Amino acid sequence: MAALRQAREARRPRARGIDRRGQISHITPIAERPVEMATRTVPGHWEGDLIKGAHNRSAVGTLVERTTRLVILARMDGTDARSAREGFTKKLRHVPAPLRKTLTYDRGKEMTEHEQLTQWLAIQIFFADPYSPWQRGTNQNTNGLLRQYLPKARTCRAASSTS
């Protein structure tokens, strides 16, 4: 069966390359976390994320301890990897070493400098599976509650006034 004649050429889709800017290397998957984390009996295991403001200009880093549910907010100057590393380092530096064993994070590009964070703070960083926010449920719930006080439009002003 022959196709009907057309006046225009067939559309050829453009080839898309893979975006490798800021790709995270040397990740430790969440499946390799210690078993003790699942029971939440031992403190020192943290979950982290970024709450971005309007137009991604500002951000607030959130760190939640899994056992005690302690929340630490870190003001960030931007949403890039350097800002995330500096913000988290500044806040976690004040936490005693026995209470900062692990940090679980999503695969956002803001954590491309996780190896420096590991060296400076002696903390082990694990990464959740892609598109699996439920693997960091404590942090996701906390971010939802924080959004009541830090709406997207006000994140920039609120972040600068709280630090």
Short mmCIF file of N, CA and C in Angstrom, two decimals, residues 62-129:
data_model
loop_
_atom_site.label_atom_id
_atom_site.label_comp_id
_atom_site.label_asym_id
_atom_site.label_seq_id
_atom_site.Cartn_x
_atom_site.Cartn_y
_atom_site.Cartn_z
N THR A 62 17.53 22.95 53.42
CA THR A 62 16.90 22.35 54.59
C THR A 62 17.62 21.06 54.94
N LEU A 63 17.91 20.90 56.22
CA LEU A 63 18.52 19.68 56.75
C LEU A 63 17.63 19.19 57.88
N VAL A 64 17.20 17.94 57.82
CA VAL A 64 16.32 17.37 58.84
C VAL A 64 16.99 16.11 59.39
N GLU A 65 17.14 16.06 60.71
CA GLU A 65 17.69 14.87 61.35
C GLU A 65 16.58 13.84 61.47
N ARG A 66 16.83 12.62 61.06
CA ARG A 66 15.78 11.60 60.95
C ARG A 66 15.23 11.14 62.30
N THR A 67 16.03 11.08 63.34
CA THR A 67 15.57 10.58 64.63
C THR A 67 14.86 11.65 65.43
N THR A 68 15.50 12.79 65.61
CA THR A 68 14.94 13.85 66.45
C THR A 68 14.05 14.82 65.69
N ARG A 69 14.06 14.78 64.36
CA ARG A 69 13.31 15.68 63.47
C ARG A 69 13.77 17.13 63.61
N LEU A 70 15.00 17.32 64.10
CA LEU A 70 15.57 18.66 64.20
C LEU A 70 15.73 19.24 62.80
N VAL A 71 15.32 20.49 62.61
CA VAL A 71 15.39 21.14 61.30
C VAL A 71 16.43 22.25 61.36
N ILE A 72 17.32 22.29 60.39
CA ILE A 72 18.30 23.36 60.25
C ILE A 72 18.09 23.98 58.88
N LEU A 73 17.94 25.30 58.85
CA LEU A 73 17.79 26.03 57.60
C LEU A 73 19.10 26.75 57.28
N ALA A 74 19.54 26.62 56.06
CA ALA A 74 20.79 27.25 55.62
C ALA A 74 20.48 28.21 54.49
N ARG A 75 20.78 29.48 54.70
CA ARG A 75 20.57 30.49 53.65
C ARG A 75 21.62 30.30 52.56
N MET A 76 21.18 30.33 51.32
CA MET A 76 22.08 30.16 50.18
C MET A 76 22.08 31.43 49.35
N ASP A 77 23.24 31.78 48.81
CA ASP A 77 23.33 32.96 47.95
C ASP A 77 22.80 32.68 46.56
N GLY A 78 22.75 31.42 46.17
CA GLY A 78 22.25 31.04 44.85
C GLY A 78 21.79 29.60 44.89
N THR A 79 21.57 29.03 43.72
CA THR A 79 21.12 27.64 43.66
C THR A 79 22.19 26.74 43.03
N ASP A 80 23.42 27.23 42.96
CA ASP A 80 24.48 26.44 42.35
C ASP A 80 25.17 25.56 43.39
N ALA A 81 26.10 24.74 42.93
CA ALA A 81 26.77 23.77 43.79
C ALA A 81 27.64 24.46 44.84
N ARG A 82 28.31 25.53 44.48
CA ARG A 82 29.17 26.23 45.44
C ARG A 82 28.35 26.79 46.59
N SER A 83 27.21 27.41 46.27
CA SER A 83 26.35 27.98 47.31
C SER A 83 25.82 26.90 48.24
N ALA A 84 25.43 25.76 47.68
CA ALA A 84 24.92 24.66 48.50
C ALA A 84 26.01 24.12 49.41
N ARG A 85 27.19 23.93 48.87
CA ARG A 85 28.30 23.42 49.69
C ARG A 85 28.64 24.36 50.83
N GLU A 86 28.74 25.66 50.52
CA GLU A 86 29.08 26.64 51.55
C GLU A 86 27.98 26.74 52.60
N GLY A 87 26.72 26.76 52.17
CA GLY A 87 25.61 26.87 53.11
C GLY A 87 25.51 25.68 54.04
N PHE A 88 25.61 24.47 53.49
CA PHE A 88 25.52 23.27 54.32
C PHE A 88 26.74 23.12 55.22
N THR A 89 27.91 23.49 54.72
CA THR A 89 29.12 23.41 55.54
C THR A 89 29.03 24.36 56.73
N LYS A 90 28.56 25.56 56.48
CA LYS A 90 28.45 26.57 57.54
C LYS A 90 27.54 26.09 58.67
N LYS A 91 26.43 25.42 58.32
CA LYS A 91 25.48 24.97 59.33
C LYS A 91 25.90 23.65 59.99
N LEU A 92 26.35 22.70 59.21
CA LEU A 92 26.71 21.39 59.78
C LEU A 92 28.02 21.42 60.56
N ARG A 93 28.83 22.44 60.35
CA ARG A 93 30.08 22.56 61.09
C ARG A 93 29.82 22.71 62.59
N HIS A 94 28.67 23.29 62.95
CA HIS A 94 28.33 23.51 64.36
C HIS A 94 27.67 22.30 65.01
N VAL A 95 27.36 21.28 64.23
CA VAL A 95 26.78 20.05 64.77
C VAL A 95 27.94 19.16 65.22
N PRO A 96 27.88 18.60 66.44
CA PRO A 96 28.97 17.73 66.89
C PRO A 96 29.19 16.55 65.94
N ALA A 97 30.44 16.14 65.78
CA ALA A 97 30.80 15.08 64.82
C ALA A 97 30.02 13.78 65.02
N PRO A 98 29.77 13.32 66.26
CA PRO A 98 29.01 12.07 66.40
C PRO A 98 27.56 12.20 65.92
N LEU A 99 27.07 13.42 65.76
CA LEU A 99 25.69 13.63 65.32
C LEU A 99 25.60 14.00 63.85
N ARG A 100 26.67 13.80 63.10
CA ARG A 100 26.62 14.02 61.65
C ARG A 100 27.31 12.86 60.93
N LYS A 101 26.60 11.76 60.88
CA LYS A 101 27.14 10.54 60.28
C LYS A 101 26.87 10.48 58.79
N THR A 102 25.59 10.65 58.40
CA THR A 102 25.24 10.53 56.98
C THR A 102 24.30 11.66 56.58
N LEU A 103 24.27 11.93 55.28
CA LEU A 103 23.35 12.89 54.68
C LEU A 103 22.78 12.24 53.43
N THR A 104 21.45 12.21 53.32
CA THR A 104 20.79 11.67 52.14
C THR A 104 20.23 12.83 51.35
N TYR A 105 20.50 12.86 50.06
CA TYR A 105 20.11 13.98 49.22
C TYR A 105 19.54 13.46 47.91
N ASP A 106 18.81 14.32 47.19
CA ASP A 106 18.32 13.92 45.87
C ASP A 106 19.45 14.12 44.86
N ARG A 107 19.18 13.88 43.60
CA ARG A 107 20.23 13.97 42.60
C ARG A 107 20.25 15.32 41.90
N GLY A 108 19.94 16.38 42.63
CA GLY A 108 19.99 17.71 42.06
C GLY A 108 21.42 18.14 41.77
N LYS A 109 21.57 18.99 40.76
CA LYS A 109 22.91 19.41 40.35
C LYS A 109 23.59 20.30 41.39
N GLU A 110 22.83 20.76 42.38
CA GLU A 110 23.44 21.59 43.42
C GLU A 110 24.36 20.77 44.33
N MET A 111 24.34 19.44 44.21
CA MET A 111 25.20 18.60 45.05
C MET A 111 26.39 18.02 44.29
N THR A 112 26.80 18.67 43.20
CA THR A 112 27.95 18.17 42.45
C THR A 112 29.25 18.28 43.24
N GLU A 113 29.29 19.12 44.26
CA GLU A 113 30.49 19.27 45.08
C GLU A 113 30.38 18.47 46.37
N HIS A 114 29.68 17.36 46.33
CA HIS A 114 29.47 16.55 47.53
C HIS A 114 30.76 15.94 48.06
N GLU A 115 31.74 15.75 47.21
CA GLU A 115 33.00 15.15 47.68
C GLU A 115 33.76 16.11 48.60
N GLN A 116 33.72 17.41 48.32
CA GLN A 116 34.34 18.38 49.23
C GLN A 116 33.60 18.42 50.56
N LEU A 117 32.28 18.34 50.50
CA LEU A 117 31.47 18.33 51.72
C LEU A 117 31.82 17.11 52.56
N THR A 118 32.02 15.98 51.93
CA THR A 118 32.40 14.75 52.63
C THR A 118 33.76 14.90 53.30
N GLN A 119 34.71 15.50 52.61
CA GLN A 119 36.05 15.68 53.18
C GLN A 119 36.05 16.67 54.33
N TRP A 120 35.38 17.79 54.16
CA TRP A 120 35.44 18.85 55.17
C TRP A 120 34.67 18.51 56.43
N LEU A 121 33.58 17.78 56.31
CA LEU A 121 32.73 17.50 57.47
C LEU A 121 32.83 16.07 57.96
N ALA A 122 33.56 15.21 57.27
CA ALA A 122 33.65 13.78 57.61
C ALA A 122 32.25 13.18 57.72
N ILE A 123 31.43 13.43 56.71
CA ILE A 123 30.07 12.91 56.65
C ILE A 123 29.93 12.09 55.37
N GLN A 124 29.19 11.00 55.46
CA GLN A 124 28.98 10.15 54.29
C GLN A 124 27.69 10.59 53.61
N ILE A 125 27.72 10.81 52.29
CA ILE A 125 26.56 11.31 51.56
C ILE A 125 26.01 10.22 50.64
N PHE A 126 24.70 10.01 50.76
CA PHE A 126 24.00 9.04 49.92
C PHE A 126 23.02 9.80 49.04
N PHE A 127 22.75 9.25 47.86
CA PHE A 127 21.83 9.89 46.92
C PHE A 127 20.62 9.00 46.67
N ALA A 128 19.44 9.61 46.75
CA ALA A 128 18.20 8.89 46.48
C ALA A 128 18.14 8.54 45.00
N ASP A 129 17.30 7.57 44.68
CA ASP A 129 17.10 7.19 43.29
C ASP A 129 16.43 8.34 42.54
#
